[in-house]
Amino acid sequence: EIVMTQSPAILSVSPGERATLSCRASSSVGSYVAWYQQKPGQAPRLLIYAASARATGIPARFSGSGSGTEFTLTISSLQSEDFAVYYCQQYNNWPPITFGPGTKVDIK
Amino acid sequence: EVQMVQSGAEVKTPGESLKISCKGSGYIFTNYWIGWVRQMPGRGLEWMGIIFPRDSDTRYSPSFQGHVTISADKSINTAYLQWSSLKASDTAMYYCARGPCGSTTCYFDYWGQGSLVTVSS
């Protein structure tokens, strides 16, 4: 089973600053990675699929990149509504499907 | 508008059985997979399994195989997650989500609101 790791566990960022979140796969997953945002008390929301494709309605400040084993989610200018937990997910040769442990983005 | 609507919160005692539901609307139910994801209190997301309602093709995570059963009734656009004998460790929020899955893709684009299951004696 492919294991996903995320770093850092907690990222403290000031509003308006850039946030860079990392996700690493234990073996190559091609471009088969998605990113989700989860706010307290809410269900996850799809942000990015296929490593870099933005989901419907997702603002352009969210971007994804990477392939193979290294992936990045970038939020170009953090807004107050972006403080949340972010999860990566791989789906290469599914099943199984695996999620990373998450990165919490909080206010600096 | 695509919606995934889940059944409400449940409080059960260990050993009891339970079946929770997820109703999809606003799209062709039989064209998409439905996945189930567990989130234990204060923890991350865990993929449990997935079903294709058109033919009930079902896949399970090795971690959940044999512990839960996933099913679907395409006549009423509803998927289910069930336990035959609950444990305290099953206490969690359970999410269903629509999956536009294919041979090389399987992410989740619309999520239910979650069903909180509490198992306590």
Coordinates of N, CA and C in Angstrom, one line a residue:
Chain A
E1 N 0.8 -1.2 0.0 CA 0.0 0.0 0.0 C 0.9 1.2 0.0
I2 N 0.5 2.2 -0.8 CA 1.3 3.5 -0.9 C 0.9 4.3 0.3
V3 N 2.0 4.8 1.0 CA 1.8 5.7 2.2 C 2.1 7.1 1.7
M4 N 1.2 8.0 2.1 CA 1.3 9.4 1.9 C 1.7 10.1 3.1
T5 N 2.7 11.0 3.0 CA 3.2 11.8 4.2 C 3.0 13.3 3.8
Q6 N 2.7 14.1 4.7 CA 2.6 15.5 4.5 C 3.4 16.4 5.5
S7 N 3.9 17.5 4.9 CA 4.7 18.3 5.8 C 4.5 19.8 5.4
P8 N 4.6 20.7 6.4 CA 4.7 20.4 7.8 C 3.3 19.9 8.4
A9 N 3.3 19.5 9.6 CA 2.0 19.1 10.2 C 1.2 20.4 10.5
I10 N 1.9 21.4 10.9 CA 1.2 22.7 11.1 C 2.0 23.8 10.4
L11 N 1.3 24.7 9.7 CA 1.9 25.8 9.0 C 1.2 27.1 9.4
S12 N 2.0 27.9 10.0 CA 1.5 29.2 10.5 C 1.8 30.3 9.5
V13 N 0.8 30.9 9.0 CA 0.9 31.9 7.9 C 0.1 33.1 8.2
S14 N 0.6 34.3 7.8 CA -0.2 35.5 8.0 C -1.1 35.7 6.8
P15 N -2.3 36.3 7.0 CA -3.2 36.6 5.8 C -2.4 37.4 4.8
G16 N -2.6 37.0 3.5 CA -2.0 37.7 2.4 C -0.7 37.0 2.0
E17 N -0.1 36.2 2.9 CA 1.1 35.5 2.5 C 0.9 34.3 1.7
R18 N 2.0 33.7 1.2 CA 1.9 32.5 0.4 C 2.1 31.3 1.3
A19 N 1.4 30.2 1.0 CA 1.5 29.0 1.8 C 1.9 27.9 0.8
T20 N 2.9 27.1 1.2 CA 3.3 26.0 0.4 C 3.2 24.7 1.2
L21 N 2.4 23.7 0.8 CA 2.2 22.5 1.5 C 2.8 21.4 0.7
S22 N 3.4 20.4 1.3 CA 4.1 19.3 0.7 C 3.4 18.0 1.0
C23 N 3.5 17.1 0.0 CA 2.9 15.8 0.1 C 3.9 14.8 -0.6
R24 N 4.2 13.7 0.0 CA 5.2 12.8 -0.5 C 4.6 11.4 -0.5
A25 N 4.7 10.7 -1.6 CA 4.3 9.3 -1.7 C 5.4 8.3 -1.6
S26 N 5.1 7.2 -0.9 CA 6.2 6.2 -0.7 C 6.7 5.5 -1.9
S27 N 5.9 5.5 -3.0 CA 6.4 5.1 -4.3 C 5.6 5.9 -5.4
S28 N 6.1 5.9 -6.6 CA 5.5 6.8 -7.6 C 4.0 6.5 -7.8
V29 N 3.3 7.7 -7.9 CA 1.9 7.6 -8.1 C 1.5 8.4 -9.4
G30 N 2.5 8.7 -10.2 CA 2.3 9.4 -11.4 C 1.8 10.8 -11.1
S31 N 0.6 11.2 -11.7 CA 0.0 12.4 -11.4 C -1.4 12.2 -10.7
Y32 N -1.5 11.0 -10.1 CA -2.8 10.6 -9.6 C -3.0 11.1 -8.1
V33 N -3.0 12.4 -7.9 CA -3.1 13.0 -6.6 C -4.2 14.0 -6.6
A34 N -4.9 14.0 -5.5 CA -5.9 15.0 -5.3 C -5.7 15.7 -3.9
W35 N -6.2 17.0 -3.8 CA -6.0 17.7 -2.6 C -7.4 18.1 -2.1
Y36 N -7.6 18.1 -0.8 CA -8.9 18.5 -0.2 C -8.7 19.5 0.9
Q37 N -9.7 20.3 1.1 CA -9.7 21.3 2.3 C -10.8 20.9 3.2
Q38 N -10.5 20.9 4.5 CA -11.5 20.6 5.5 C -11.5 21.6 6.6
K39 N -12.6 22.3 6.8 CA -12.8 23.3 7.9 C -13.4 22.6 9.0
P40 N -13.3 23.1 10.3 CA -13.9 22.5 11.4 C -15.4 22.3 11.3
G41 N -15.8 21.1 11.6 CA -17.3 20.8 11.5 C -17.8 20.7 10.1
Q42 N -17.0 20.6 9.1 CA -17.4 20.5 7.7 C -16.9 19.3 7.1
A43 N -17.5 18.9 6.0 CA -17.0 17.8 5.2 C -15.8 18.3 4.3
P44 N -14.9 17.4 3.9 CA -13.9 17.8 3.0 C -14.4 18.4 1.7
R45 N -13.6 19.2 1.1 CA -14.0 19.8 -0.2 C -12.8 19.6 -1.2
L46 N -13.1 19.1 -2.4 CA -12.1 18.8 -3.4 C -11.6 20.2 -3.9
L47 N -10.2 20.3 -3.9 CA -9.6 21.5 -4.5 C -8.9 21.2 -5.8
I48 N -8.1 20.1 -5.8 CA -7.3 19.8 -6.9 C -7.4 18.3 -7.2
Y49 N -7.4 17.9 -8.5 CA -7.3 16.5 -8.9 C -6.2 16.4 -10.0
A50 N -5.8 15.2 -10.3 CA -4.7 15.0 -11.3 C -3.6 15.9 -11.0
A51 N -3.2 16.1 -9.8 CA -2.1 16.8 -9.3 C -2.2 18.3 -9.5
S52 N -2.8 18.8 -10.6 CA -2.7 20.2 -10.9 C -4.0 20.8 -11.5
A53 N -5.1 20.0 -11.6 CA -6.3 20.5 -12.2 C -7.2 21.0 -11.1
R54 N -7.6 22.3 -11.2 CA -8.5 22.8 -10.1 C -9.9 22.3 -10.3
A55 N -10.6 22.0 -9.2 CA -12.0 21.5 -9.3 C -12.9 22.7 -9.5
T56 N -14.1 22.4 -9.9 CA -15.1 23.4 -10.2 C -15.3 24.4 -9.1
G57 N -15.2 25.6 -9.4 CA -15.5 26.7 -8.4 C -14.3 27.0 -7.5
I58 N -13.2 26.4 -7.6 CA -12.0 26.6 -6.8 C -11.3 27.9 -7.3
P59 N -11.0 28.8 -6.4 CA -10.3 30.1 -6.8 C -8.9 29.8 -7.3
A60 N -8.5 30.7 -8.2 CA -7.2 30.5 -8.9 C -6.0 30.7 -7.9
R61 N -6.2 31.1 -6.7 CA -5.1 31.2 -5.8 C -4.6 29.9 -5.3
F62 N -5.4 28.8 -5.5 CA -5.0 27.5 -5.2 C -4.4 26.8 -6.5
S63 N -3.2 26.3 -6.3 CA -2.6 25.6 -7.4 C -1.9 24.3 -6.9
G64 N -1.8 23.3 -7.8 CA -1.1 22.1 -7.4 C -0.1 21.8 -8.5
S65 N 1.0 21.1 -8.0 CA 2.0 20.7 -8.9 C 2.7 19.4 -8.4
G66 N 3.5 18.9 -9.3 CA 4.3 17.7 -8.9 C 3.9 16.5 -9.7
S67 N 4.7 15.4 -9.6 CA 4.5 14.1 -10.2 C 5.4 13.1 -9.6
G68 N 5.1 11.9 -9.8 CA 6.0 10.8 -9.2 C 5.7 10.7 -7.7
T69 N 6.6 11.2 -6.9 CA 6.5 11.0 -5.4 C 6.4 12.4 -4.7
E70 N 6.6 13.5 -5.4 CA 6.6 14.8 -4.7 C 5.5 15.7 -5.2
F71 N 4.7 16.2 -4.3 CA 3.6 17.1 -4.8 C 3.5 18.3 -3.9
T72 N 3.0 19.4 -4.4 CA 2.9 20.6 -3.7 C 1.5 21.3 -3.9
L73 N 0.9 21.8 -2.9 CA -0.3 22.6 -3.0 C 0.2 24.0 -2.6
T74 N -0.1 25.0 -3.4 CA 0.3 26.4 -3.1 C -1.0 27.2 -3.0
I75 N -1.0 28.0 -2.0 CA -2.1 29.0 -1.9 C -1.4 30.4 -2.0
S76 N -1.6 31.1 -3.1 CA -0.8 32.2 -3.4 C -0.9 33.4 -2.4
S77 N -2.1 33.7 -1.9 CA -2.3 34.8 -1.0 C -3.4 34.4 -0.1
L78 N -3.0 34.0 1.1 CA -4.0 33.4 2.1 C -5.1 34.3 2.4
Q79 N -6.3 33.9 2.3 CA -7.5 34.6 2.8 C -8.0 34.0 4.1
S80 N -8.8 34.7 4.8 CA -9.2 34.3 6.1 C -9.9 32.9 6.0
E81 N -10.7 32.7 4.9 CA -11.4 31.5 4.8 C -10.6 30.3 4.4
D82 N -9.3 30.5 4.2 CA -8.4 29.4 3.8 C -7.7 28.7 5.0
F83 N -7.9 29.2 6.2 CA -7.3 28.5 7.3 C -8.2 27.3 7.6
A84 N -7.5 26.1 7.5 CA -8.2 24.8 7.5 C -7.1 23.7 7.5
V85 N -7.6 22.5 7.4 CA -6.7 21.4 7.3 C -6.7 20.9 5.8
Y86 N -5.6 20.6 5.3 CA -5.5 20.2 3.9 C -4.9 18.7 3.8
Y87 N -5.6 17.9 3.0 CA -5.2 16.5 2.9 C -4.9 16.2 1.4
C88 N -3.8 15.5 1.2 CA -3.6 14.9 -0.2 C -4.1 13.5 -0.2
Q89 N -4.4 13.0 -1.4 CA -4.9 11.7 -1.6 C -4.3 11.1 -2.9
Q90 N -3.9 9.8 -2.8 CA -3.4 9.2 -4.1 C -4.4 8.2 -4.6
Y91 N -4.5 8.0 -5.9 CA -5.4 7.0 -6.4 C -4.7 6.2 -7.6
N92 N -3.4 6.1 -7.6 CA -2.7 5.4 -8.6 C -3.0 3.9 -8.4
N93 N -3.4 3.3 -9.5 CA -3.7 1.8 -9.4 C -4.6 1.5 -8.3
W94 N -5.7 2.3 -8.1 CA -6.6 2.1 -7.0 C -7.4 0.8 -7.3
P95 N -7.9 0.1 -6.3 CA -7.7 0.3 -4.9 C -6.4 -0.2 -4.4
P96 N -5.9 0.2 -3.2 CA -6.6 1.1 -2.3 C -6.3 2.5 -2.7
I97 N -7.1 3.4 -2.1 CA -7.0 4.8 -2.1 C -6.4 5.2 -0.7
T98 N -5.4 6.1 -0.7 CA -4.9 6.5 0.6 C -4.8 8.0 0.7
F99 N -5.0 8.5 1.9 CA -4.9 9.9 2.2 C -3.6 10.2 3.1
G100 N -3.1 11.4 2.9 CA -2.1 11.8 3.8 C -2.6 12.2 5.2
P101 N -1.8 12.4 6.2 CA -2.3 12.8 7.5 C -2.8 14.2 7.7
G102 N -2.5 15.0 6.7 CA -3.0 16.4 6.8 C -2.0 17.4 7.2
T103 N -2.2 18.7 6.7 CA -1.5 19.8 7.2 C -2.5 20.9 7.6
K104 N -2.3 21.3 8.9 CA -3.2 22.4 9.4 C -2.6 23.7 9.1
V105 N -3.3 24.6 8.4 CA -2.9 26.0 8.1 C -3.6 26.9 9.1
D106 N -2.8 27.5 10.0 CA -3.4 28.4 11.0 C -2.8 29.8 10.9
I107 N -3.5 30.7 11.6 CA -3.1 32.1 11.5 C -1.9 32.4 12.4
K108 N -0.9 33.0 11.7 CA 0.3 33.4 12.4 C 0.1 34.7 13.3
Chain B
E1 N -28.3 20.6 -9.2 CA -27.2 20.7 -8.2 C -27.0 19.3 -7.6
V2 N -25.7 18.9 -7.6 CA -25.3 17.6 -7.0 C -25.4 17.7 -5.5
Q3 N -26.1 16.7 -4.9 CA -26.1 16.7 -3.4 C -26.0 15.2 -3.0
M4 N -25.2 15.1 -1.9 CA -25.1 13.8 -1.2 C -25.6 14.0 0.2
V5 N -26.7 13.4 0.5 CA -27.4 13.6 1.8 C -27.3 12.3 2.6
Q6 N -26.7 12.4 3.8 CA -26.5 11.3 4.7 C -27.6 11.2 5.8
S7 N -27.7 10.0 6.3 CA -28.6 9.8 7.4 C -28.0 10.5 8.7
G8 N -28.9 10.6 9.7 CA -28.5 11.4 10.9 C -27.6 10.6 11.9
A9 N -27.3 11.3 12.9 CA -26.4 10.8 14.0 C -27.0 9.6 14.7
E10 N -26.2 8.7 15.1 CA -26.6 7.5 15.7 C -25.8 7.3 17.0
V11 N -26.5 6.8 18.1 CA -25.9 6.4 19.3 C -26.2 4.9 19.5
K12 N -25.2 4.1 19.6 CA -25.4 2.7 19.8 C -24.6 2.1 20.9
T13 N -24.9 0.9 21.3 CA -24.1 0.2 22.3 C -23.3 -0.9 21.6
P14 N -22.2 -1.2 22.2 CA -21.3 -2.3 21.6 C -22.1 -3.5 21.3
G15 N -21.9 -4.1 20.1 CA -22.5 -5.4 19.7 C -23.8 -5.1 18.9
E16 N -24.3 -3.9 18.9 CA -25.5 -3.6 18.0 C -25.1 -3.5 16.6
S17 N -26.1 -3.7 15.7 CA -25.9 -3.5 14.3 C -26.3 -2.1 13.9
L18 N -25.8 -1.7 12.7 CA -26.2 -0.4 12.2 C -26.0 -0.3 10.7
K19 N -26.9 0.5 10.1 CA -26.8 0.7 8.7 C -27.1 2.2 8.4
I20 N -26.1 2.9 7.9 CA -26.3 4.3 7.6 C -26.4 4.5 6.1
S21 N -27.0 5.6 5.7 CA -27.3 5.8 4.2 C -26.8 7.1 3.7
C22 N -26.7 7.1 2.3 CA -26.2 8.2 1.6 C -27.0 8.3 0.3
K23 N -27.8 9.4 0.1 CA -28.6 9.5 -1.1 C -28.1 10.6 -2.0
G24 N -27.8 10.2 -3.2 CA -27.3 11.1 -4.2 C -28.5 11.7 -5.1
S25 N -28.3 13.0 -5.4 CA -29.3 13.6 -6.3 C -28.6 14.6 -7.2
G26 N -29.3 15.0 -8.2 CA -28.8 16.0 -9.1 C -27.8 15.5 -10.2
Y27 N -27.7 14.2 -10.3 CA -26.8 13.6 -11.3 C -27.3 12.1 -11.5
I28 N -26.8 11.5 -12.5 CA -27.1 10.1 -12.9 C -26.4 9.2 -11.9
F29 N -27.2 8.7 -10.9 CA -26.6 7.9 -9.8 C -25.7 6.8 -10.3
T30 N -26.1 6.1 -11.3 CA -25.5 4.9 -11.7 C -24.2 5.1 -12.6
N31 N -23.9 6.4 -12.8 CA -22.7 6.7 -13.6 C -21.5 7.0 -12.7
Y32 N -21.6 7.0 -11.4 CA -20.5 7.4 -10.5 C -20.4 6.4 -9.4
W33 N -19.2 6.2 -8.9 CA -18.9 5.4 -7.7 C -19.3 6.2 -6.5
I34 N -19.6 5.5 -5.4 CA -19.8 6.2 -4.1 C -18.8 5.6 -3.1
G35 N -18.0 6.4 -2.5 CA -17.0 6.0 -1.6 C -17.4 6.3 -0.1
W36 N -16.8 5.6 0.8 CA -17.0 5.9 2.2 C -15.7 6.2 2.9
V37 N -15.7 7.2 3.7 CA -14.4 7.7 4.4 C -14.7 7.8 5.9
R38 N -13.8 7.3 6.7 CA -14.0 7.4 8.2 C -13.1 8.6 8.7
Q39 N -13.6 9.3 9.7 CA -12.8 10.3 10.4 C -13.0 10.1 11.9
M40 N -12.1 9.5 12.5 CA -12.2 9.4 14.0 C -12.0 10.7 14.7
P41 N -12.4 10.9 15.9 CA -12.3 12.2 16.5 C -10.9 12.8 16.5
G42 N -10.8 14.0 16.0 CA -9.5 14.6 16.0 C -8.5 14.1 15.0
R43 N -8.9 13.2 14.2 CA -8.0 12.5 13.3 C -8.2 12.8 11.8
G44 N -7.4 12.1 11.0 CA -7.5 12.4 9.5 C -8.5 11.5 8.8
L45 N -8.4 11.5 7.5 CA -9.4 10.8 6.7 C -8.8 9.4 6.3
E46 N -9.7 8.4 6.4 CA -9.3 7.0 6.0 C -10.3 6.5 5.0
W47 N -9.9 6.0 3.9 CA -10.7 5.4 2.9 C -11.1 4.0 3.3
M48 N -12.5 3.8 3.3 CA -13.0 2.5 3.8 C -13.3 1.6 2.6
G49 N -13.9 2.1 1.6 CA -14.3 1.3 0.4 C -15.2 2.1 -0.5
I50 N -15.6 1.4 -1.6 CA -16.3 2.1 -2.7 C -17.2 1.2 -3.4
I51 N -18.3 1.7 -4.0 CA -19.2 0.9 -4.7 C -19.6 1.6 -6.0
F52 N -19.9 0.8 -7.0 CA -20.4 1.3 -8.3 C -21.9 0.8 -8.3
P53 N -22.8 1.7 -8.1 CA -24.2 1.3 -8.0 C -24.8 0.6 -9.2
R54 N -24.3 0.9 -10.4 CA -24.8 0.3 -11.6 C -24.8 -1.3 -11.5
D55 N -23.7 -1.8 -11.0 CA -23.6 -3.3 -11.0 C -23.1 -3.8 -9.6
S56 N -23.1 -2.9 -8.6 CA -22.7 -3.2 -7.2 C -21.3 -3.7 -7.1
D57 N -20.4 -3.4 -8.0 CA -19.0 -3.7 -7.9 C -18.5 -3.0 -6.7
T58 N -17.9 -3.7 -5.7 CA -17.5 -3.1 -4.5 C -16.0 -3.5 -4.2
R59 N -15.3 -2.5 -3.7 CA -13.9 -2.7 -3.3 C -13.7 -2.1 -1.9
Y60 N -12.9 -2.8 -1.1 CA -12.7 -2.5 0.3 C -11.2 -2.2 0.5
S61 N -11.0 -1.3 1.5 CA -9.7 -1.1 2.0 C -9.3 -2.4 2.8
P62 N -8.1 -2.9 2.7 CA -7.8 -4.0 3.6 C -8.0 -3.8 5.0
S63 N -7.9 -2.6 5.5 CA -8.2 -2.2 6.9 C -9.6 -2.4 7.3
F64 N -10.5 -2.4 6.4 CA -12.0 -2.4 6.7 C -12.7 -3.7 6.2
Q65 N -12.0 -4.4 5.3 CA -12.6 -5.6 4.7 C -13.0 -6.6 5.8
G66 N -14.2 -7.1 5.8 CA -14.7 -8.0 6.8 C -15.3 -7.3 8.0
H67 N -15.1 -6.0 8.2 CA -15.6 -5.3 9.3 C -16.9 -4.5 9.0
V68 N -17.0 -4.1 7.7 CA -18.2 -3.4 7.3 C -18.6 -3.9 6.0
T69 N -19.9 -3.6 5.6 CA -20.4 -4.0 4.3 C -21.0 -2.7 3.6
I70 N -20.6 -2.6 2.4 CA -21.1 -1.5 1.6 C -22.0 -2.0 0.5
S71 N -23.1 -1.3 0.4 CA -24.2 -1.8 -0.6 C -24.8 -0.6 -1.2
A72 N -25.7 -0.8 -2.2 CA -26.4 0.3 -2.8 C -27.7 -0.2 -3.4
D73 N -28.7 0.7 -3.4 CA -30.0 0.4 -4.1 C -30.2 1.5 -5.1
K74 N -29.9 1.1 -6.4 CA -29.9 2.1 -7.4 C -31.4 2.6 -7.7
S75 N -32.4 1.8 -7.3 CA -33.7 2.2 -7.6 C -34.1 3.5 -6.7
I76 N -33.4 3.7 -5.7 CA -33.7 4.9 -4.8 C -32.4 5.8 -4.6
N77 N -31.4 5.6 -5.5 CA -30.2 6.4 -5.5 C -29.6 6.5 -4.2
T78 N -29.4 5.4 -3.5 CA -28.9 5.4 -2.1 C -27.8 4.3 -1.9
A79 N -26.8 4.7 -1.3 CA -25.7 3.8 -0.9 C -25.7 3.6 0.6
Y80 N -25.2 2.5 1.1 CA -25.3 2.2 2.5 C -23.9 1.7 3.0
L81 N -23.7 1.9 4.3 CA -22.6 1.4 5.0 C -23.1 0.7 6.3
Q82 N -22.8 -0.6 6.5 CA -23.4 -1.2 7.6 C -22.3 -2.1 8.4
W83 N -22.7 -2.2 9.7 CA -21.9 -3.0 10.7 C -22.9 -4.0 11.3
S84 N -22.4 -5.2 11.5 CA -23.2 -6.3 12.1 C -23.0 -6.3 13.6
S85 N -21.8 -5.8 14.1 CA -21.5 -5.8 15.5 C -20.6 -4.6 15.8
L86 N -21.1 -3.5 16.3 CA -20.3 -2.3 16.5 C -19.4 -2.5 17.7
K87 N -18.3 -1.8 17.6 CA -17.3 -1.7 18.7 C -17.2 -0.2 19.1
A88 N -16.7 0.0 20.3 CA -16.4 1.4 20.7 C -15.5 2.1 19.8
S89 N -14.6 1.4 19.2 CA -13.6 2.0 18.3 C -14.2 2.4 16.9
D90 N -15.5 2.0 16.7 CA -16.2 2.5 15.5 C -16.7 3.9 15.6
T91 N -16.6 4.5 16.8 CA -17.0 5.8 17.0 C -16.3 6.8 16.1
A92 N -17.0 7.5 15.3 CA -16.3 8.3 14.3 C -17.4 9.1 13.5
M93 N -16.9 10.0 12.6 CA -17.8 10.6 11.6 C -17.5 9.8 10.3
Y94 N -18.6 9.5 9.6 CA -18.5 8.7 8.4 C -19.0 9.6 7.3
Y95 N -18.2 9.7 6.2 CA -18.6 10.5 5.1 C -18.8 9.6 3.8
C96 N -19.8 9.9 3.1 CA -19.9 9.3 1.7 C -19.5 10.4 0.7
A97 N -19.0 10.0 -0.4 CA -18.6 11.0 -1.4 C -18.7 10.4 -2.8
R98 N -19.1 11.2 -3.8 CA -19.2 10.8 -5.1 C -17.8 10.7 -5.8
G99 N -17.6 9.6 -6.5 CA -16.3 9.4 -7.2 C -16.5 9.3 -8.7
P100 N -16.0 10.2 -9.4 CA -15.9 10.1 -10.9 C -14.7 9.2 -11.2
C101 N -14.8 7.9 -10.9 CA -13.7 7.0 -11.0 C -13.7 6.3 -12.3
G102 N -12.5 5.9 -12.7 CA -12.3 5.1 -13.9 C -11.1 4.2 -13.7
S103 N -10.6 3.7 -14.7 CA -9.4 2.8 -14.5 C -8.2 3.5 -14.0
T104 N -8.1 4.8 -14.2 CA -6.9 5.5 -13.8 C -7.2 6.7 -12.9
T105 N -8.4 6.8 -12.5 CA -8.8 8.0 -11.7 C -9.8 7.6 -10.6
C106 N -9.6 8.1 -9.4 CA -10.6 8.0 -8.4 C -10.4 9.0 -7.2
Y107 N -11.0 10.1 -7.4 CA -11.0 11.1 -6.4 C -12.5 11.4 -6.1
F108 N -12.7 12.3 -5.1 CA -14.1 12.5 -4.6 C -14.5 14.0 -4.8
D109 N -15.5 14.2 -5.6 CA -15.8 15.6 -6.0 C -17.0 16.2 -5.2
Y110 N -17.9 15.4 -4.7 CA -19.0 15.9 -3.9 C -19.1 15.0 -2.7
W111 N -19.2 15.6 -1.5 CA -19.3 14.9 -0.2 C -20.6 15.1 0.5
G112 N -21.0 14.1 1.2 CA -22.1 14.2 2.1 C -21.7 15.0 3.4
Q113 N -22.7 15.3 4.2 CA -22.4 16.2 5.4 C -21.8 15.4 6.5
G114 N -21.8 14.1 6.4 CA -21.3 13.2 7.4 C -22.4 12.6 8.3
S115 N -22.1 11.4 8.8 CA -23.0 10.8 9.8 C -22.1 10.4 11.0
L116 N -22.5 11.0 12.1 CA -21.7 10.8 13.4 C -22.3 9.5 14.0
V117 N -21.4 8.5 14.2 CA -21.7 7.3 14.9 C -21.0 7.3 16.2
T118 N -21.7 7.1 17.3 CA -21.2 7.0 18.7 C -21.5 5.7 19.2
V119 N -20.5 4.9 19.6 CA -20.7 3.6 20.2 C -20.2 3.6 21.6
S120 N -21.1 3.5 22.6 CA -20.7 3.6 24.0 C -21.7 2.7 24.8
S121 N -21.1 2.1 25.8 CA -21.9 1.3 26.8 C -22.4 2.2 27.9

